[in-house]
Amino acid sequence: MGRRIPLMICFVAGILMVIQFFTPPLRSVYEMVLDWYIVILVFALAVGLQTTIYLHVNKVRRRVKGYLYSLVTLVSLVSMATIGLAGGIRQGSWFMWLFEHIQVPLGATMFALLAFFMASAAYRAFRARTLEATLLLVAAVIVMLGRVPIGYFLTKGLPESIQIPAATEWILMYPNMAAKRGIMFGVALGMISTALKVIVGIERGYLGGRR
Amino acid sequence: MNWLVKLSKIDRRVVFLLIGAAAVIPLLKPLWLPVHVTEHVQKVFDFIENIPVEGQAVLLSVDYTPETFPELHPMTLAILRHCFTRNLKVVCMTLQPAGPGIAELALGTVAAEYGRKYGEDYVLLGYRPGISPVILGIGEDIKRVFVTDNYATDLGDIGMMDEIRNYDDIALVVTISGSSIPESWISYAHSRYGQLIASGVTAVMAADFYPYLQTGQFIGMLGGLKGASEYEILVERAGFSRERKTATIGMDSQSVVHLVIIVFIVLGNLAYFASRRTRREEV
Amino acid sequence: MSTNPGVWVAVIMTIGIFSFLYKDNPLYKFCEHLFVGISLGYYVALYWNNGVIPKLYIPLFRQHNYFYLIPGFLGILYFSRFVRKYAYLSRWPMAFVLGAGSGLSIPAILQARIIAQMRGTMSDTFTVSYVVMVIGVLATLSYFFFSREHKGFLKIASGIGIVYIMVGFGATFGYTVMARVSLLIGRAQFLLRDWLGIID
């Protein structure tokens, strides 16, 4: 029973949503399901929050190495949530001030670190060992040059059709696009088959362990 | 050739320093390399330029997070400047939880530059969880999906929303995103409702979206900081803005860092081939 | 140099994260954990303002649409996972979301990523570039076809497919480098302009 009801819910919801695409009279059911979907997802945050809070509270309780950092996470979580709930989220609020001067700079800088690691990795590991690796390297270099102003500057004396930016655009629009389209077909067919398996109950990973 | 092999083993912090210098020096001493506008960006600009002023609104979906802020925020600002100059109504929303804060920052900056009024010229609907139900729900009734704006004001009390019910009242959806959300806009909004979509994406995703450009499912695309820079230039050329072109200023740095990385790759490969030859000779 | 306290806070955060380039250190760890906490706290406030209020509170208590009790009840079942005896009930809302999501996605993906893409691959203008594109699509598909051993014609086709895939990945790598560098330039601009004020 613990698994049968969710499997039935999944099946009915899935089949309805497939059929409604071809059946205009089911429009009101479709709109209702879309509404319910959004309302239910509002509570899904609780799942992610619970895992994170549980992890950090446990670290603090057991005083493991680095537990003070977990305390930082918990204090900042509670503070930000309280400030947002109590003070509102409009421009000019403390909530937006913290978002603009702490959350945005931290997030942006974390990803900016990747530029350094990428350069270091390219220097140490990007080797033209095989024909395939050489092709990858050549394509990468052409795109890197063609997508910045220096690419045009270096070849501006040449006819437009063989300048680096034109070569870059051709590579992106034809061989790259062809490869990406081929991959897209495979991924799309995989997504459809997984969706069908979820609807008919073959794929049951979301049900978790036995009960 | 030994020096090449030694060079390939230098401390990575030296590489970091060189990359940092390559990024900073062109900002201090600009090269003023000209930026050329590509066809895909021009198409987005031309489309927005030709939307009738008393016609439909533009739906701007700010679907990025702080992690991709430096690359995508200049695009959002440039597109907003274009829309506000042309007196187009802008309905702003987001499919990412971090989006409302970012959209606030963008609208707060640009609306003040053009003296645009909230509720009359633009509205921020905020975030609703779920991607597919939100995109599909807008196709039926946008007020049913959002109910209120980002500040809990009933949409029925916002004047400009009286004329906007669903995609029939939206000329163009512009999705600015650092993830695969533009694909969802195509799969749900374009496929089912025929809504026209333009996208602004990070350079990481841009190469993957060329199939959609080729089929016309995207009317155009801004790819990475270069795409943002091209749009800034188009907006400036049309006389719509004299504001600082953040993305364009960064393009000199972009050029120099790319050259430095290419030099690193070439040096690394030369060292590899040199050490391989040395090992063969020893054998 | 800026006198805005917000800018100074942002600078400390930025330098804290960049300090990782030298080596892992307490300032970096502090900034990292602060980011996790602030982000989650942001989501809590946002979900309340943008989720609970417009999608539950207003329909139920202002519009008196009690039909919303059903999805509200299903959503609350997510919390049943905190009580071991009733944890199995949290599968109900998950099942609904997964089922509805899967059902919505099937026709959408079929239309957008298969039929439209197939249409895009067909054309009546036979240029060299078009032929290159069609060969690329078919060769890439043959590379990923594992129902038959790659020998004979299939081996040749998948060999050509690998060439296209490598060019595609190379283009993606080139673009990825551009993306990461752009983020670095953005932070550099912030430090030089908004903080130090030495560039325009």
PDB file of C-alpha atoms in Angstrom, chain B residues 8-183:
ATOM      1  CA  SER B   8      55.916  22.880 -17.869  1.00  0.00           C
ATOM      2  CA  LYS B   9      56.528  22.011 -14.213  1.00  0.00           C
ATOM      3  CA  ILE B  10      56.351  25.534 -12.723  1.00  0.00           C
ATOM      4  CA  ASP B  11      54.216  26.183  -9.660  1.00  0.00           C
ATOM      5  CA  ARG B  12      50.606  26.737 -10.660  1.00  0.00           C
ATOM      6  CA  ARG B  13      50.528  29.922  -8.580  1.00  0.00           C
ATOM      7  CA  VAL B  14      52.829  31.486 -11.189  1.00  0.00           C
ATOM      8  CA  VAL B  15      50.219  30.582 -13.834  1.00  0.00           C
ATOM      9  CA  PHE B  16      47.521  32.141 -11.620  1.00  0.00           C
ATOM     10  CA  LEU B  17      49.563  35.328 -11.308  1.00  0.00           C
ATOM     11  CA  LEU B  18      50.054  35.590 -15.069  1.00  0.00           C
ATOM     12  CA  ILE B  19      46.324  35.065 -15.709  1.00  0.00           C
ATOM     13  CA  GLY B  20      45.473  37.685 -13.087  1.00  0.00           C
ATOM     14  CA  ALA B  21      47.885  40.165 -14.657  1.00  0.00           C
ATOM     15  CA  ALA B  22      46.525  39.431 -18.152  1.00  0.00           C
ATOM     16  CA  ALA B  23      43.019  40.218 -16.888  1.00  0.00           C
ATOM     17  CA  VAL B  24      43.916  43.372 -14.939  1.00  0.00           C
ATOM     18  CA  ILE B  25      46.458  45.165 -17.156  1.00  0.00           C
ATOM     19  CA  PRO B  26      44.109  45.709 -20.173  1.00  0.00           C
ATOM     20  CA  LEU B  27      41.559  47.201 -17.771  1.00  0.00           C
ATOM     21  CA  LEU B  28      44.167  49.717 -16.630  1.00  0.00           C
ATOM     22  CA  LYS B  29      45.570  50.292 -20.142  1.00  0.00           C
ATOM     23  CA  PRO B  30      42.766  49.571 -22.662  1.00  0.00           C
ATOM     24  CA  LEU B  31      43.643  48.482 -26.187  1.00  0.00           C
ATOM     25  CA  TRP B  32      40.319  49.727 -27.622  1.00  0.00           C
ATOM     26  CA  LEU B  33      40.019  46.733 -29.962  1.00  0.00           C
ATOM     27  CA  PRO B  34      36.809  47.104 -31.993  1.00  0.00           C
ATOM     28  CA  VAL B  35      33.986  44.680 -31.244  1.00  0.00           C
ATOM     29  CA  HIS B  36      32.057  43.395 -34.255  1.00  0.00           C
ATOM     30  CA  VAL B  37      28.393  42.557 -34.058  1.00  0.00           C
ATOM     31  CA  THR B  38      27.350  39.060 -35.113  1.00  0.00           C
ATOM     32  CA  GLU B  39      24.192  38.076 -36.962  1.00  0.00           C
ATOM     33  CA  HIS B  40      22.540  36.306 -34.009  1.00  0.00           C
ATOM     34  CA  VAL B  41      22.770  39.349 -31.720  1.00  0.00           C
ATOM     35  CA  GLN B  42      21.693  41.704 -34.514  1.00  0.00           C
ATOM     36  CA  LYS B  43      18.516  39.624 -34.986  1.00  0.00           C
ATOM     37  CA  VAL B  44      17.520  40.083 -31.339  1.00  0.00           C
ATOM     38  CA  PHE B  45      18.155  43.803 -31.539  1.00  0.00           C
ATOM     39  CA  ASP B  46      16.223  44.181 -34.805  1.00  0.00           C
ATOM     40  CA  PHE B  47      13.268  42.234 -33.441  1.00  0.00           C
ATOM     41  CA  ILE B  48      12.950  44.377 -30.299  1.00  0.00           C
ATOM     42  CA  GLU B  49      13.519  47.472 -32.420  1.00  0.00           C
ATOM     43  CA  ASN B  50      10.513  46.548 -34.579  1.00  0.00           C
ATOM     44  CA  ILE B  51       8.004  45.696 -31.826  1.00  0.00           C
ATOM     45  CA  PRO B  52       5.160  48.249 -32.155  1.00  0.00           C
ATOM     46  CA  VAL B  53       5.120  50.544 -29.123  1.00  0.00           C
ATOM     47  CA  GLU B  54       1.387  50.189 -28.532  1.00  0.00           C
ATOM     48  CA  GLY B  55       1.597  46.465 -29.199  1.00  0.00           C
ATOM     49  CA  GLN B  56       2.520  43.543 -27.009  1.00  0.00           C
ATOM     50  CA  ALA B  57       4.898  43.519 -24.070  1.00  0.00           C
ATOM     51  CA  VAL B  58       8.340  41.949 -23.711  1.00  0.00           C
ATOM     52  CA  LEU B  59       8.636  39.187 -21.122  1.00  0.00           C
ATOM     53  CA  LEU B  60      12.121  39.253 -19.629  1.00  0.00           C
ATOM     54  CA  SER B  61      12.974  36.102 -17.705  1.00  0.00           C
ATOM     55  CA  VAL B  62      15.997  36.682 -15.454  1.00  0.00           C
ATOM     56  CA  ASP B  63      17.019  33.064 -15.006  1.00  0.00           C
ATOM     57  CA  TYR B  64      20.564  33.341 -13.689  1.00  0.00           C
ATOM     58  CA  THR B  65      22.299  33.161 -10.339  1.00  0.00           C
ATOM     59  CA  PRO B  66      25.090  35.164  -8.658  1.00  0.00           C
ATOM     60  CA  GLU B  67      27.619  32.680 -10.038  1.00  0.00           C
ATOM     61  CA  THR B  68      27.076  33.885 -13.618  1.00  0.00           C
ATOM     62  CA  PHE B  69      26.235  37.489 -12.700  1.00  0.00           C
ATOM     63  CA  PRO B  70      29.326  39.155 -14.265  1.00  0.00           C
ATOM     64  CA  GLU B  71      28.676  37.494 -17.635  1.00  0.00           C
ATOM     65  CA  LEU B  72      24.906  37.845 -17.900  1.00  0.00           C
ATOM     66  CA  HIS B  73      23.998  40.980 -15.976  1.00  0.00           C
ATOM     67  CA  PRO B  74      25.390  43.337 -18.674  1.00  0.00           C
ATOM     68  CA  MET B  75      23.037  41.611 -21.167  1.00  0.00           C
ATOM     69  CA  THR B  76      20.036  42.218 -18.921  1.00  0.00           C
ATOM     70  CA  LEU B  77      20.930  45.882 -18.486  1.00  0.00           C
ATOM     71  CA  ALA B  78      21.461  46.407 -22.240  1.00  0.00           C
ATOM     72  CA  ILE B  79      18.146  44.769 -23.165  1.00  0.00           C
ATOM     73  CA  LEU B  80      16.258  46.713 -20.502  1.00  0.00           C
ATOM     74  CA  ARG B  81      17.806  49.962 -21.777  1.00  0.00           C
ATOM     75  CA  HIS B  82      16.669  49.110 -25.280  1.00  0.00           C
ATOM     76  CA  CYS B  83      13.113  48.272 -24.160  1.00  0.00           C
ATOM     77  CA  PHE B  84      12.756  51.353 -21.955  1.00  0.00           C
ATOM     78  CA  THR B  85      14.095  53.667 -24.643  1.00  0.00           C
ATOM     79  CA  ARG B  86      11.461  52.337 -27.015  1.00  0.00           C
ATOM     80  CA  ASN B  87       8.738  52.705 -24.350  1.00  0.00           C
ATOM     81  CA  LEU B  88       7.992  49.000 -24.477  1.00  0.00           C
ATOM     82  CA  LYS B  89       6.223  47.435 -21.514  1.00  0.00           C
ATOM     83  CA  VAL B  90       8.465  44.953 -19.702  1.00  0.00           C
ATOM     84  CA  VAL B  91       7.119  42.062 -17.650  1.00  0.00           C
ATOM     85  CA  CYS B  92      10.000  40.686 -15.626  1.00  0.00           C
ATOM     86  CA  MET B  93       9.949  37.268 -14.001  1.00  0.00           C
ATOM     87  CA  THR B  94      12.333  34.492 -13.074  1.00  0.00           C
ATOM     88  CA  LEU B  95      12.527  30.714 -12.969  1.00  0.00           C
ATOM     89  CA  GLN B  96      15.533  30.690 -10.618  1.00  0.00           C
ATOM     90  CA  PRO B  97      15.161  31.273  -6.851  1.00  0.00           C
ATOM     91  CA  ALA B  98      18.040  33.790  -6.877  1.00  0.00           C
ATOM     92  CA  GLY B  99      16.428  35.620  -9.814  1.00  0.00           C
ATOM     93  CA  PRO B 100      14.159  38.133  -7.996  1.00  0.00           C
ATOM     94  CA  GLY B 101      17.110  39.714  -6.191  1.00  0.00           C
ATOM     95  CA  ILE B 102      19.085  39.995  -9.421  1.00  0.00           C
ATOM     96  CA  ALA B 103      16.070  41.312 -11.342  1.00  0.00           C
ATOM     97  CA  GLU B 104      15.558  43.926  -8.598  1.00  0.00           C
ATOM     98  CA  LEU B 105      19.150  45.106  -9.031  1.00  0.00           C
ATOM     99  CA  ALA B 106      18.751  45.392 -12.822  1.00  0.00           C
ATOM    100  CA  LEU B 107      15.359  47.099 -12.771  1.00  0.00           C
ATOM    101  CA  GLY B 108      16.402  49.398  -9.941  1.00  0.00           C
ATOM    102  CA  THR B 109      19.391  50.597 -11.983  1.00  0.00           C
ATOM    103  CA  VAL B 110      17.812  50.974 -15.430  1.00  0.00           C
ATOM    104  CA  ALA B 111      14.284  52.132 -14.536  1.00  0.00           C
ATOM    105  CA  ALA B 112      15.782  55.071 -12.640  1.00  0.00           C
ATOM    106  CA  GLU B 113      17.938  56.027 -15.690  1.00  0.00           C
ATOM    107  CA  TYR B 114      14.839  56.286 -17.905  1.00  0.00           C
ATOM    108  CA  GLY B 115      12.318  57.482 -15.325  1.00  0.00           C
ATOM    109  CA  ARG B 116      10.122  54.413 -15.814  1.00  0.00           C
ATOM    110  CA  LYS B 117       7.274  53.825 -13.363  1.00  0.00           C
ATOM    111  CA  TYR B 118       6.595  50.530 -11.661  1.00  0.00           C
ATOM    112  CA  GLY B 119       3.195  49.129 -12.519  1.00  0.00           C
ATOM    113  CA  GLU B 120       2.840  51.321 -15.627  1.00  0.00           C
ATOM    114  CA  ASP B 121       5.996  50.623 -17.606  1.00  0.00           C
ATOM    115  CA  TYR B 122       7.345  47.506 -15.970  1.00  0.00           C
ATOM    116  CA  VAL B 123       6.460  44.929 -13.357  1.00  0.00           C
ATOM    117  CA  LEU B 124       8.460  42.308 -11.466  1.00  0.00           C
ATOM    118  CA  LEU B 125       6.380  39.165 -11.043  1.00  0.00           C
ATOM    119  CA  GLY B 126       9.056  37.347  -9.061  1.00  0.00           C
ATOM    120  CA  TYR B 127       9.733  33.635  -8.807  1.00  0.00           C
ATOM    121  CA  ARG B 128       7.412  30.648  -8.755  1.00  0.00           C
ATOM    122  CA  PRO B 129       8.795  27.123  -8.201  1.00  0.00           C
ATOM    123  CA  GLY B 130       8.812  24.638 -11.060  1.00  0.00           C
ATOM    124  CA  ILE B 131       9.901  25.419 -14.592  1.00  0.00           C
ATOM    125  CA  SER B 132       7.531  23.557 -16.892  1.00  0.00           C
ATOM    126  CA  PRO B 133       4.310  24.336 -14.957  1.00  0.00           C
ATOM    127  CA  VAL B 134       5.189  28.038 -14.819  1.00  0.00           C
ATOM    128  CA  ILE B 135       6.063  28.318 -18.520  1.00  0.00           C
ATOM    129  CA  LEU B 136       2.980  26.335 -19.536  1.00  0.00           C
ATOM    130  CA  GLY B 137       0.782  28.171 -17.034  1.00  0.00           C
ATOM    131  CA  ILE B 138       1.718  31.553 -18.543  1.00  0.00           C
ATOM    132  CA  GLY B 139       0.355  30.245 -21.836  1.00  0.00           C
ATOM    133  CA  GLU B 140      -3.066  29.841 -20.228  1.00  0.00           C
ATOM    134  CA  ASP B 141      -3.327  32.660 -17.676  1.00  0.00           C
ATOM    135  CA  ILE B 142      -0.348  34.550 -16.263  1.00  0.00           C
ATOM    136  CA  LYS B 143      -2.407  35.921 -13.341  1.00  0.00           C
ATOM    137  CA  ARG B 144      -3.368  32.415 -12.266  1.00  0.00           C
ATOM    138  CA  VAL B 145       0.314  31.367 -12.179  1.00  0.00           C
ATOM    139  CA  PHE B 146       1.678  34.414 -10.324  1.00  0.00           C
ATOM    140  CA  VAL B 147      -1.419  35.815  -8.476  1.00  0.00           C
ATOM    141  CA  THR B 148       0.723  38.653  -7.056  1.00  0.00           C
ATOM    142  CA  ASP B 149       3.883  40.465  -8.063  1.00  0.00           C
ATOM    143  CA  ASN B 150       7.198  40.148  -6.216  1.00  0.00           C
ATOM    144  CA  TYR B 151       5.901  42.502  -3.492  1.00  0.00           C
ATOM    145  CA  ALA B 152       2.623  40.669  -2.773  1.00  0.00           C
ATOM    146  CA  THR B 153       0.492  43.192  -4.730  1.00  0.00           C
ATOM    147  CA  ASP B 154      -2.455  41.523  -6.442  1.00  0.00           C
ATOM    148  CA  LEU B 155      -1.889  41.494 -10.216  1.00  0.00           C
ATOM    149  CA  GLY B 156      -5.438  42.735 -10.658  1.00  0.00           C
ATOM    150  CA  ASP B 157      -4.359  45.963  -8.935  1.00  0.00           C
ATOM    151  CA  ILE B 158      -1.458  46.575 -11.359  1.00  0.00           C
ATOM    152  CA  GLY B 159      -2.610  48.633 -14.317  1.00  0.00           C
ATOM    153  CA  MET B 160      -0.332  47.305 -17.013  1.00  0.00           C
ATOM    154  CA  MET B 161      -1.288  43.692 -16.255  1.00  0.00           C
ATOM    155  CA  ASP B 162      -4.892  44.374 -17.361  1.00  0.00           C
ATOM    156  CA  GLU B 163      -3.758  44.015 -20.981  1.00  0.00           C
ATOM    157  CA  ILE B 164      -1.480  41.005 -20.452  1.00  0.00           C
ATOM    158  CA  ARG B 165      -3.217  37.674 -20.089  1.00  0.00           C
ATOM    159  CA  ASN B 166      -0.964  35.088 -21.770  1.00  0.00           C
ATOM    160  CA  TYR B 167       1.514  34.658 -24.627  1.00  0.00           C
ATOM    161  CA  ASP B 168      -0.942  36.244 -27.082  1.00  0.00           C
ATOM    162  CA  ASP B 169      -0.115  39.550 -25.393  1.00  0.00           C
ATOM    163  CA  ILE B 170       3.667  38.992 -25.367  1.00  0.00           C
ATOM    164  CA  ALA B 171       5.721  39.877 -28.432  1.00  0.00           C
ATOM    165  CA  LEU B 172       8.941  38.246 -27.306  1.00  0.00           C
ATOM    166  CA  VAL B 173      10.263  36.222 -24.402  1.00  0.00           C
ATOM    167  CA  VAL B 174      13.886  37.040 -23.628  1.00  0.00           C
ATOM    168  CA  THR B 175      15.425  34.475 -21.325  1.00  0.00           C
ATOM    169  CA  ILE B 176      18.791  35.295 -19.780  1.00  0.00           C
ATOM    170  CA  SER B 177      20.148  32.129 -18.250  1.00  0.00           C
ATOM    171  CA  GLY B 178      23.288  30.289 -17.167  1.00  0.00           C
ATOM    172  CA  SER B 179      21.661  26.860 -17.369  1.00  0.00           C
ATOM    173  CA  SER B 180      19.407  24.868 -19.693  1.00  0.00           C
ATOM    174  CA  ILE B 181      16.296  26.923 -18.909  1.00  0.00           C
ATOM    175  CA  PRO B 182      16.189  28.413 -22.463  1.00  0.00           C
ATOM    176  CA  GLU B 183      15.640  24.829 -23.697  1.00  0.00           C
TER     177      GLU B 183
END
